[in-house]
Amino acid sequence: MSGTGDAGAGGPSRRGLLWRLGGFACVGATGPGRAGRWAAGGLVAALAAGLGSDSAGRKATAAAGGVSQGDEGQATRGDRGNPGDPGDSGDPDDSLVGPDVLWEWVERMAAFGPRLPGSPAHRRHIDDLDTRLRDLGLAVSRQRVPLDRWLARTWALRIVDARGATTVVPVAAYRPCSGETSSRGVTGPVVDVGAGAEEDYRARPAVAGAIVLADGGIARLRADVLAGLALDVAPPNARARFATEDYTRVWLGAPPQPDLTLARRRGAIAMIEILDLPAALAAGQYTPHQQAHAGLPTLHVDRDQGAHLRALLAAGPVQATVMLTAQRDGTDVDYLLARQPASHAGATGGGGVVGGGGVVGGGGVVGGDGDTVLVATHTDGQNAVEENGGPVLLALAERLARHPPPPGGRDALFLFAPAHMAADSATIKTDAFLRARPSLLASINAALVAEHLGALAWDDQDGTMPYGPRGRSEPAVVAVGNSDALRGLAWAAARAHGLDRIALMPPYEDGLYGEGTFPYRLGLPTVAFLSGPAYLLQVGPGDQLDKLDRHLLHRQATFLADLLDRMLRR
């Protein structure tokens, strides 16, 4: 089975394979290769980094019939209703848009397709946010940064076994930024290198000219990996519940996936990586999601296909052809900055450009003495949860346009970062972006970051059940750094809004999880709200909308609106 990207969309199309394929807590972690050997401390570090930038190396690091979270974290049935009906908006003065309106905005984003960095779908989403923010009366500036773009086009895996039989092997996904081939692919003998570590290569015959088969081990965790770091949880019995819940997450990168540079140095021409996941969960996993270009084309297969390949190898030599065509080029992509009509001189103006170390727009240079709250997310993502922070920030902006803060309060500056899914070496991340604009940075008093809202829990119960819904919401974190006062404010707001299955998290070494890591590293008081479901990075049919709940999404967004109000007061 082959995969096909859409040259017009710059990412996998619905014709492609990705669309067709249906530690505090790691005691007894199991799995092939390195998964069972991965230390608890490493998992905690990965948790702190895995949701964020590629800073793991820097130690940072409802649809119809859906379910809604009840007061005790249990699930109740939800009703989709009419997604375009604005009649549930509540008080027209100060309420957030209603659940159905916000849901419609998430659907609108997802309809663009996977918004992989620099793809046409990604650019359309940025353009759409720009237009809608301007329509709300906000002053919008677009700031262009370079991007080393990599977009897969087509991919396929074919083998010839010891009997001479040719088989097209179902591919779960490609490994992003791994490498490229021609449309003919590359062909060579398959050599099993186990976990793909240095000692594994030393124990095997030479692999020069070979296609290596390696384990992409994924540590088996419980959700109390969150509780092990948490300062508090809600409800109080959440720690006991988390201890029983599967938290196996490929996005954690724990243990690290096989080293492509090592394989290439050993002479391999391609890799087949076995994801230790069922087919339904392995399909379309965009992982690792912040990898620098490695020069070794790599395809993922699920655990069953991996076992089949190993059975064929046990019967005799196997030849494989790996084909992965991709567009790789240098381009640029835009940050979006949007501010309410200025209450200070020098707010961002429309059509701004970079200049003089600040953000220069129609109204001048952004500056001030801590008069701004930065409200941030990112625009690139694979599905309706990654990243629905854009629609949520749009809802916060719409509310402030109708109900601005009282005179004397702080401004809100909305920042939409464009390349969360790219390596640090491939673009300019938010911390570097702000550091290069000292007047803008000096104007920021604190930061609020929103990612991955409304997520429901899906898993395979440690491999004991078919992958599916578990009738509860996904654990979410309220992570706060650089301010004890902000930590108390954020947690009080979360509890006041009845949020549960949540954990209050401190920074871990140099990270604050997700996009919140960047303002945190700049010393800004920062609160980040996010979750990390198993399907976070998954590209596939339906955009994972069936795994979100509109009422949970709205409840979490309403909490953020209230918290933003509190942060805007002096």
Coordinates of C-alpha atoms in Angstrom, one line a residue:
M1 CA 0.0 0.0 0.0
S2 CA 1.4 3.4 -0.9
G3 CA 0.7 6.9 0.4
T4 CA 0.2 9.9 -1.7
G5 CA 0.5 13.6 -0.7
D6 CA -1.4 16.3 -2.5
A7 CA 0.9 18.6 -4.4
G8 CA -1.7 21.3 -4.2
A9 CA -2.2 21.0 -0.5
G10 CA 1.4 20.4 0.5
G11 CA 0.4 17.5 2.8
P12 CA -1.2 14.1 2.8
S13 CA -4.5 14.1 0.9
R14 CA -7.6 12.1 1.5
R15 CA -6.4 9.9 -1.3
G16 CA -3.2 9.1 0.5
L17 CA -2.4 6.3 2.8
L18 CA -2.7 8.3 6.0
W19 CA -6.3 8.9 5.1
R20 CA -7.0 5.3 4.2
L21 CA -5.6 3.4 7.1
G22 CA -8.4 2.7 9.1
G23 CA 8.9 8.8 35.4
F24 CA 7.3 8.7 38.4
A25 CA 4.9 6.4 36.9
C26 CA 6.8 4.0 34.7
V27 CA 7.3 1.1 37.1
G28 CA 7.4 -2.0 35.0
A29 CA 7.4 -0.1 31.6
T30 CA 7.5 -2.7 28.8
G31 CA 7.8 -2.8 25.1
P32 CA 10.3 -3.8 22.4
G33 CA 13.8 -2.6 22.2
R34 CA 14.6 0.2 24.6
A35 CA 11.1 0.9 25.9
G36 CA 11.5 -1.5 28.9
R37 CA 14.9 0.0 29.8
W38 CA 13.9 3.6 29.8
A39 CA 14.4 5.2 33.2
A40 CA 11.6 7.0 35.1
G41 CA 13.6 10.2 35.3
G42 CA 14.0 10.2 31.5
L43 CA 10.3 9.8 31.1
V44 CA 9.6 12.8 33.3
A45 CA 12.0 14.9 31.4
A46 CA 10.4 13.8 28.2
L47 CA 7.0 14.7 29.5
A48 CA 8.3 18.2 30.3
A49 CA 9.7 18.5 26.8
G50 CA 7.6 16.3 24.6
L51 CA 4.7 18.7 24.3
G52 CA 7.0 21.6 23.5
S53 CA 9.8 22.6 21.3
D54 CA 12.5 20.2 20.2
S55 CA 14.2 21.1 23.4
A56 CA 14.3 17.6 24.8
G57 CA 18.0 17.8 24.0
R58 CA 18.2 20.9 26.1
K59 CA 16.4 19.4 29.1
A60 CA 13.3 21.4 28.6
T61 CA 11.8 20.7 27.7
A62 CA -17.8 16.5 20.4
A63 CA -18.9 15.4 17.8
A64 CA -22.5 14.1 17.8
G65 CA -23.0 11.6 20.5
G66 CA -19.7 12.7 22.1
V67 CA -19.0 12.8 25.8
S68 CA -18.8 15.7 28.2
Q69 CA -16.9 15.8 31.5
G70 CA -19.1 15.6 34.6
D71 CA -18.3 17.1 38.0
E72 CA -16.3 14.1 39.0
G73 CA -14.5 13.6 35.7
Q74 CA -16.8 11.0 34.4
A75 CA -18.4 11.2 31.0
T76 CA -21.9 12.3 30.1
R77 CA -23.4 12.3 26.7
G78 CA -23.1 15.5 24.7
D79 CA -25.3 16.9 21.9
R80 CA -23.8 18.4 18.8
G81 CA -26.7 20.6 18.0
N82 CA -26.5 23.1 15.1
P83 CA -22.8 24.1 14.7
G84 CA -23.7 27.3 12.9
D85 CA -26.3 28.6 15.3
P86 CA -25.0 31.7 17.2
G87 CA -28.1 31.7 19.4
D88 CA -26.2 30.0 22.2
S89 CA -23.8 32.9 22.6
G90 CA -25.2 33.9 26.0
D91 CA -24.8 37.5 27.2
P92 CA -23.9 39.5 24.2
D93 CA -21.7 41.8 26.3
D94 CA -19.2 39.6 28.1
S95 CA -19.9 35.9 27.4
L96 CA -17.7 33.8 25.2
V97 CA -19.3 32.7 21.9
G98 CA -21.3 29.6 22.6
P99 CA -20.2 25.9 22.3
D100 CA -21.7 25.4 18.8
V101 CA -20.1 28.6 17.4
L102 CA -16.7 27.7 18.8
W103 CA -17.1 24.1 17.5
E104 CA -17.9 25.5 14.0
W105 CA -14.7 27.5 14.2
V106 CA -12.7 24.4 14.9
E107 CA -14.4 22.6 12.0
R108 CA -13.5 25.5 9.8
M109 CA -9.9 25.2 10.7
A110 CA -9.9 21.4 10.2
A111 CA -11.5 21.7 6.8
F112 CA -8.3 23.3 5.5
G113 CA -6.6 19.9 6.0
P114 CA -3.4 19.1 7.9
R115 CA -1.7 22.4 8.5
L116 CA 1.9 21.1 8.3
P117 CA 4.5 23.9 8.5
G118 CA 4.6 26.0 5.3
S119 CA 2.0 23.9 3.4
P120 CA -0.8 25.6 1.4
A121 CA -3.3 24.4 4.0
H122 CA -1.3 26.0 6.8
R123 CA -1.1 29.3 4.8
R124 CA -4.8 29.3 4.2
H125 CA -5.4 28.9 7.9
I126 CA -3.1 31.8 8.7
D127 CA -4.8 34.0 6.1
D128 CA -8.2 33.1 7.5
L129 CA -7.2 34.0 11.1
D130 CA -5.7 37.3 9.8
T131 CA -8.9 38.2 8.0
R132 CA -11.1 37.3 10.9
L133 CA -9.0 39.2 13.5
R134 CA -9.0 42.3 11.3
D135 CA -12.8 42.0 10.9
L136 CA -13.0 42.1 14.7
G137 CA -11.3 45.4 14.7
L138 CA -7.9 44.2 16.0
A139 CA -4.7 45.7 14.7
V140 CA -2.9 42.8 13.0
S141 CA 0.7 42.5 12.0
R142 CA 2.3 39.6 10.0
Q143 CA 5.9 38.9 10.7
R144 CA 7.8 36.7 8.3
V145 CA 10.4 34.2 9.4
P146 CA 12.4 31.6 7.4
L147 CA 11.4 28.0 7.3
D148 CA 13.3 24.9 6.1
R149 CA 10.2 23.2 4.7
W150 CA 9.7 19.5 4.3
L151 CA 6.5 18.1 2.9
A152 CA 6.0 14.5 2.0
R153 CA 4.4 13.7 -1.4
T154 CA 4.3 9.9 -1.9
W155 CA 5.4 6.9 0.0
A156 CA 5.3 3.1 -0.3
L157 CA 7.0 -0.1 0.9
R158 CA 7.4 -3.2 -1.2
I159 CA 9.2 -6.4 -0.2
V160 CA 10.4 -9.6 -1.9
D161 CA 10.7 -12.5 0.5
A162 CA 12.9 -15.6 0.4
R163 CA 10.4 -17.4 -1.8
G164 CA 10.5 -14.6 -4.4
A165 CA 7.0 -13.4 -3.6
T166 CA 6.4 -9.6 -3.8
T167 CA 4.2 -7.9 -1.3
V168 CA 3.2 -4.3 -0.8
V169 CA 3.3 -3.6 2.9
P170 CA 0.8 -1.2 4.5
V171 CA 2.7 1.8 5.7
A172 CA 1.4 3.5 8.9
A173 CA 3.1 6.8 8.2
Y174 CA 6.3 8.4 7.0
R175 CA 8.9 9.8 9.5
P176 CA 8.8 13.6 9.0
C177 CA 12.0 15.2 7.7
S178 CA 13.7 11.8 7.6
G179 CA 14.9 12.0 4.0
E180 CA 13.7 11.6 0.4
T181 CA 14.0 9.2 -2.5
S182 CA 13.2 9.4 -6.1
S183 CA 9.8 8.0 -7.4
R184 CA 11.6 4.7 -8.0
G185 CA 12.7 4.5 -4.3
V186 CA 15.8 2.8 -3.0
T187 CA 16.2 -1.0 -2.8
G188 CA 18.4 -3.2 -0.6
P189 CA 18.4 -6.1 1.7
V190 CA 16.6 -5.8 5.0
V191 CA 18.7 -6.0 8.2
D192 CA 17.0 -6.2 11.6
V193 CA 18.9 -3.8 14.0
G194 CA 16.6 -4.2 17.0
A195 CA 16.4 -0.9 18.9
G196 CA 18.9 0.7 16.5
A197 CA 21.4 1.7 19.2
E198 CA 25.2 1.7 18.7
E199 CA 25.5 -1.7 20.4
D200 CA 22.8 -3.1 18.1
Y201 CA 24.8 -2.2 15.0
R202 CA 28.0 -3.7 16.5
A203 CA 26.2 -7.0 17.1
R204 CA 25.0 -7.2 13.5
P205 CA 26.7 -7.8 10.2
A206 CA 27.6 -4.7 8.2
V207 CA 24.5 -2.7 7.1
A208 CA 26.1 -0.7 4.3
G209 CA 23.7 -0.6 1.4
A210 CA 20.9 -2.1 3.5
I211 CA 17.5 -1.0 4.6
V212 CA 17.4 -1.4 8.4
L213 CA 14.4 -2.6 10.4
A214 CA 14.3 -0.9 13.8
D215 CA 12.0 -0.8 16.9
G216 CA 10.3 2.5 17.6
G217 CA 9.7 1.5 21.2
I218 CA 7.1 3.5 23.2
A219 CA 7.2 3.3 27.0
R220 CA 4.0 2.0 28.6
L221 CA 3.0 4.6 31.2
R222 CA 0.2 5.5 33.5
A223 CA -1.3 8.9 33.7
D224 CA 0.1 9.4 37.2
V225 CA 3.3 10.4 35.5
L226 CA 1.5 13.8 35.6
A227 CA 0.6 13.4 39.2
G228 CA 4.2 12.6 40.0
L229 CA 5.2 16.1 38.9
A230 CA 2.0 17.9 40.0
L231 CA 1.7 20.4 42.8
D232 CA -2.0 19.7 43.0
V233 CA -4.7 17.8 41.1
A234 CA -8.5 18.1 40.8
P235 CA -10.6 16.4 41.9
P236 CA -8.5 15.2 44.9
N237 CA -9.0 11.6 44.0
A238 CA -7.5 12.2 40.5
R239 CA -4.2 10.8 41.6
A240 CA -5.7 7.4 42.3
R241 CA -7.6 7.5 39.0
F242 CA -4.6 8.5 37.0
A243 CA -2.7 5.5 38.4
T244 CA -5.0 3.2 36.6
E245 CA -5.1 5.0 33.2
D246 CA -3.0 4.3 30.2
Y247 CA -0.7 7.2 29.2
T248 CA 1.3 5.6 26.4
R249 CA 2.2 8.5 24.2
V250 CA 4.3 8.5 21.0
W251 CA 4.7 12.3 21.2
L252 CA 6.8 11.9 24.4
G253 CA 9.7 10.5 22.4
A254 CA 10.4 8.1 25.3
P255 CA 12.5 6.2 24.6
P256 CA 14.0 8.3 21.8
Q257 CA 13.1 6.9 18.4
P258 CA 15.9 5.2 16.4
D259 CA 18.8 7.4 15.5
L260 CA 18.7 8.1 11.8
T261 CA 22.1 9.8 11.8
L262 CA 23.7 6.7 13.3
A263 CA 22.0 4.4 10.8
R264 CA 23.2 6.6 7.9
R265 CA 26.7 6.7 9.3
R266 CA 26.7 2.9 9.3
G267 CA 25.8 2.9 5.6
A268 CA 22.1 2.3 5.7
I269 CA 20.1 3.7 2.7
A270 CA 16.7 3.7 4.4
M271 CA 14.9 2.6 7.5
I272 CA 11.6 0.8 8.3
E273 CA 10.6 1.8 11.9
I274 CA 8.2 -0.4 13.8
L275 CA 5.9 1.7 16.0
D276 CA 4.8 -0.3 19.0
L277 CA 1.1 0.7 18.4
P278 CA -2.0 -0.9 17.0
A279 CA -2.8 -0.1 13.4
A280 CA -5.5 2.4 14.2
L281 CA -3.2 4.4 16.5
A282 CA 0.0 4.1 14.4
A283 CA -1.8 5.3 11.2
G284 CA -0.8 8.9 10.4
Q285 CA 1.4 9.5 13.5
Y286 CA 3.5 12.6 12.6
T287 CA 6.5 11.6 14.7
P288 CA 9.0 12.7 15.8
H289 CA 7.3 16.1 15.2
Q290 CA 10.3 18.4 15.5
Q291 CA 13.1 16.5 13.8
A292 CA 15.9 18.2 11.9
H293 CA 16.5 16.8 8.4
A294 CA 18.3 13.5 8.7
G295 CA 19.0 12.4 5.2
L296 CA 17.7 8.8 5.7
P297 CA 14.2 8.1 4.2
T298 CA 12.2 6.3 6.9
L299 CA 8.7 4.7 6.9
H300 CA 6.7 3.6 9.9
V301 CA 4.8 0.4 10.2
D302 CA 2.5 -0.7 13.0
R303 CA 3.4 -3.5 15.4
D304 CA 1.5 -6.2 13.5
Q305 CA 3.2 -5.4 10.2
G306 CA 6.5 -5.2 12.0
A307 CA 6.0 -8.7 13.5
H308 CA 5.1 -9.9 10.0
L309 CA 8.4 -8.5 8.5
R310 CA 10.4 -10.2 11.3
A311 CA 8.7 -13.5 10.6
L312 CA 9.6 -13.2 6.9
L313 CA 13.2 -12.4 7.9
A314 CA 13.3 -15.5 10.0
A315 CA 12.4 -17.6 6.9
G316 CA 15.3 -16.1 4.8
P317 CA 16.6 -13.0 3.1
V318 CA 14.2 -10.2 2.4
Q319 CA 14.7 -7.4 -0.1
A320 CA 12.8 -4.1 0.3
T321 CA 12.1 -1.0 -1.7
V322 CA 11.4 2.2 0.3
M323 CA 9.9 5.1 -1.6
L324 CA 9.4 8.5 0.0
T325 CA 9.2 11.5 -2.2
A326 CA 9.1 14.9 -0.6
Q327 CA 9.3 18.6 -1.3
R328 CA 12.3 20.2 0.6
D329 CA 13.0 23.8 0.1
G330 CA 13.7 27.1 1.9
T331 CA 10.6 29.3 2.3
D332 CA 9.1 31.6 4.8
V333 CA 6.1 31.6 7.1
D334 CA 4.3 34.2 9.1
Y335 CA 3.8 35.0 12.8
L336 CA 0.5 36.7 13.4
L337 CA 0.3 39.4 16.0
A338 CA -3.1 41.0 16.8
R339 CA -3.9 43.7 19.4
Q340 CA -7.1 45.4 20.5
P341 CA -7.4 49.0 19.3
A342 CA -4.6 50.6 21.1
S343 CA -4.9 52.0 24.6
H344 CA -1.1 52.8 24.4
A345 CA 0.8 54.6 21.7
G346 CA 2.6 52.4 19.3
A347 CA 0.5 49.3 19.1
T348 CA 0.8 47.0 16.2
G349 CA -0.7 48.3 13.0
G350 CA -1.9 46.5 10.0
G351 CA 0.6 45.1 7.6
G352 CA 3.6 45.6 9.9
V353 CA 7.1 44.6 9.0
V354 CA 10.2 43.8 11.0
G355 CA 12.5 46.6 11.6
G356 CA 14.7 48.2 14.2
G357 CA 14.5 45.3 16.6
G358 CA 10.8 45.8 17.1
V359 CA 7.6 45.1 15.4
V360 CA 6.8 48.1 13.2
G361 CA 3.3 48.5 11.9
G362 CA 1.0 51.2 10.8
G363 CA 0.8 52.6 14.3
G364 CA 4.5 52.4 15.1
V365 CA 6.6 50.2 17.3
V366 CA 5.1 48.0 20.0
G367 CA 6.5 49.1 23.3
G368 CA 5.6 50.0 26.9
D369 CA 6.4 49.1 30.5
G370 CA 4.7 45.8 31.0
D371 CA 1.3 47.0 29.7
T372 CA 0.6 43.8 27.7
V373 CA -0.6 40.3 28.4
L374 CA 0.7 37.9 25.6
V375 CA -1.9 35.3 24.6
A376 CA -0.3 32.7 22.5
T377 CA -0.7 29.4 20.5
H378 CA 0.5 28.1 17.2
T379 CA -1.1 27.7 13.8
D380 CA 0.5 24.5 12.4
G381 CA -1.0 21.1 13.3
Q382 CA -2.2 17.8 12.1
N383 CA -5.9 17.7 13.2
A384 CA -8.7 19.3 15.1
V385 CA -7.0 19.1 18.5
E386 CA -3.5 20.0 17.2
E387 CA -3.9 22.9 17.0
N388 CA -7.3 24.2 18.1
G389 CA -5.7 27.0 20.1
G390 CA -6.2 29.2 17.1
P391 CA -10.0 29.1 17.1
V392 CA -9.9 29.4 20.9
L393 CA -7.8 32.6 20.7
L394 CA -10.1 33.9 18.1
A395 CA -13.0 33.4 20.5
L396 CA -11.1 35.3 23.3
A397 CA -10.3 38.1 20.8
E398 CA -14.0 38.3 19.7
R399 CA -15.1 38.6 23.4
L400 CA -12.6 41.3 24.1
A401 CA -13.7 43.2 21.0
R402 CA -17.3 43.2 22.4
H403 CA -16.3 43.6 26.0
P404 CA -12.9 45.4 26.3
P405 CA -11.1 45.6 29.6
P406 CA -11.9 48.6 31.8
P407 CA -9.8 51.8 31.4
G408 CA -6.4 51.5 33.0
G409 CA -6.1 47.7 32.4
R410 CA -3.5 45.9 30.3
D411 CA -3.7 45.2 26.6
A412 CA -4.0 41.7 25.2
L413 CA -1.6 40.9 22.4
F414 CA -2.5 37.7 20.5
L415 CA 0.5 35.8 19.1
F416 CA 0.1 32.9 16.7
A417 CA 3.4 31.1 16.1
P418 CA 3.8 29.3 12.8
A419 CA 6.2 26.4 13.2
H420 CA 5.8 24.4 16.3
M421 CA 6.2 21.3 14.2
A422 CA 9.6 22.3 12.9
A423 CA 13.0 21.8 14.5
D424 CA 14.7 24.8 16.1
S425 CA 17.3 24.7 13.4
A426 CA 14.6 24.9 10.7
T427 CA 13.0 28.2 11.7
I428 CA 12.8 30.9 14.4
K429 CA 10.9 29.8 17.5
T430 CA 8.9 32.1 19.7
D431 CA 11.6 32.8 22.3
A432 CA 14.1 33.9 19.6
F433 CA 11.4 35.8 17.8
L434 CA 10.6 37.9 20.9
R435 CA 14.2 38.3 21.9
A436 CA 14.9 39.8 18.5
R437 CA 12.2 42.5 19.3
P438 CA 13.3 43.9 22.6
S439 CA 10.7 46.7 22.7
L440 CA 8.0 44.2 22.1
L441 CA 9.4 41.9 24.8
A442 CA 9.7 44.8 27.2
S443 CA 6.0 45.5 26.8
I444 CA 4.9 42.1 28.0
N445 CA 3.8 41.7 31.6
A446 CA 2.8 38.0 31.5
A447 CA 1.8 35.3 29.1
L448 CA -1.2 32.9 28.7
V449 CA -0.8 30.0 26.3
A450 CA -3.6 27.7 25.0
E451 CA -3.2 24.4 23.2
H452 CA -5.1 21.1 22.6
L453 CA -8.5 21.9 24.3
G454 CA -11.6 19.7 24.5
A455 CA -9.8 16.3 24.2
L456 CA -11.3 13.0 25.2
A457 CA -9.3 10.0 26.3
W458 CA -8.7 7.2 23.7
D459 CA -6.3 4.4 24.2
D460 CA -5.8 0.6 24.0
Q461 CA -5.6 -0.1 27.7
D462 CA -1.9 -1.1 27.6
G463 CA -2.6 -3.3 24.5
T464 CA -5.3 -5.3 26.3
M465 CA -8.3 -3.8 24.4
P466 CA -9.0 -2.4 20.9
Y467 CA -8.0 1.2 20.5
G468 CA -11.1 3.3 21.4
P469 CA -12.8 5.8 23.6
R470 CA -12.6 5.3 27.4
G471 CA -15.6 7.5 28.4
R472 CA -13.6 10.2 30.2
S473 CA -11.8 13.5 29.3
E474 CA -8.1 13.5 28.6
P475 CA -6.1 14.8 31.6
A476 CA -5.1 18.4 31.2
V477 CA -2.5 20.5 32.8
V478 CA -2.3 24.0 34.2
A479 CA 1.4 24.8 34.1
V480 CA 2.7 28.0 35.6
G481 CA 6.2 29.4 35.9
N482 CA 8.0 32.5 37.1
S483 CA 5.2 33.7 39.4
D484 CA 3.7 32.2 42.6
A485 CA 0.9 34.8 42.4
L486 CA 0.0 33.7 38.9
R487 CA 0.0 30.1 39.9
G488 CA -2.5 30.8 42.6
L489 CA -4.6 32.9 40.3
A490 CA -4.7 30.3 37.6
W491 CA -5.5 27.4 39.9
A492 CA -8.3 29.3 41.6
A493 CA -9.8 30.1 38.2
A494 CA -9.6 26.5 37.1
R495 CA -11.4 25.3 40.2
A496 CA -14.0 28.1 40.1
H497 CA -14.9 26.9 36.6
G498 CA -15.3 23.3 37.8
L499 CA -12.5 21.9 35.7
D500 CA -11.4 18.5 36.8
R501 CA -9.0 15.8 35.7
I502 CA -6.5 18.5 35.7
A503 CA -3.0 18.9 37.3
L504 CA -1.3 22.0 38.5
M505 CA 2.3 21.6 37.1
P506 CA 5.5 23.5 37.9
P507 CA 8.2 24.1 35.4
Y508 CA 10.6 21.1 34.8
E509 CA 14.2 22.3 34.5
D510 CA 14.1 24.6 31.5
G511 CA 10.6 23.9 30.2
L512 CA 6.9 24.7 30.8
Y513 CA 5.3 22.3 28.3
G514 CA 4.3 23.3 24.8
E515 CA 4.5 26.8 23.5
G516 CA 4.5 28.0 27.1
T517 CA 8.1 27.0 27.3
F518 CA 9.1 30.0 25.2
P519 CA 7.8 32.9 27.2
Y520 CA 8.8 31.0 30.4
R521 CA 12.4 30.9 29.2
L522 CA 12.3 34.6 28.7
G523 CA 11.5 35.1 32.4
L524 CA 7.9 36.1 31.8
P525 CA 5.2 34.9 34.3
T526 CA 3.5 32.3 32.2
V527 CA 0.5 30.0 32.5
A528 CA -0.1 27.3 29.9
F529 CA -3.2 25.1 29.5
L530 CA -3.0 22.0 27.4
S531 CA -3.5 18.3 27.1
G532 CA -1.6 15.5 25.4
P533 CA -3.8 12.7 24.0
A534 CA -2.6 9.7 22.2
Y535 CA -3.9 11.0 18.9
L536 CA -2.3 14.4 19.3
L537 CA -0.1 14.2 16.2
Q538 CA -2.3 11.9 14.2
V539 CA -3.3 12.7 10.6
G540 CA -6.3 10.8 9.4
P541 CA -9.9 10.8 8.2
G542 CA -12.2 13.0 10.2
D543 CA -9.4 15.1 11.6
Q544 CA -9.9 13.5 15.1
L545 CA -13.1 15.6 15.5
D546 CA -14.8 12.5 16.9
K547 CA -12.3 12.6 19.8
L548 CA -13.2 16.1 20.9
D549 CA -16.2 17.3 23.0
R550 CA -17.7 20.7 22.2
H551 CA -18.9 21.3 25.7
L552 CA -15.6 20.4 27.3
L553 CA -13.8 22.6 24.7
H554 CA -16.1 25.5 25.6
R555 CA -15.8 25.0 29.3
Q556 CA -12.0 25.1 29.1
A557 CA -12.1 28.1 26.7
T558 CA -14.4 29.9 29.2
F559 CA -11.9 29.3 32.0
L560 CA -9.2 30.9 29.8
A561 CA -11.4 33.9 29.1
D562 CA -11.9 34.4 32.8
L563 CA -8.2 33.9 33.6
L564 CA -7.3 36.4 30.9
D565 CA -9.7 39.0 32.4
R566 CA -7.9 38.6 35.7
M567 CA -4.5 38.9 34.1
L568 CA -5.6 42.1 32.3
R569 CA -6.4 43.8 35.5
R570 CA -3.7 45.8 37.2

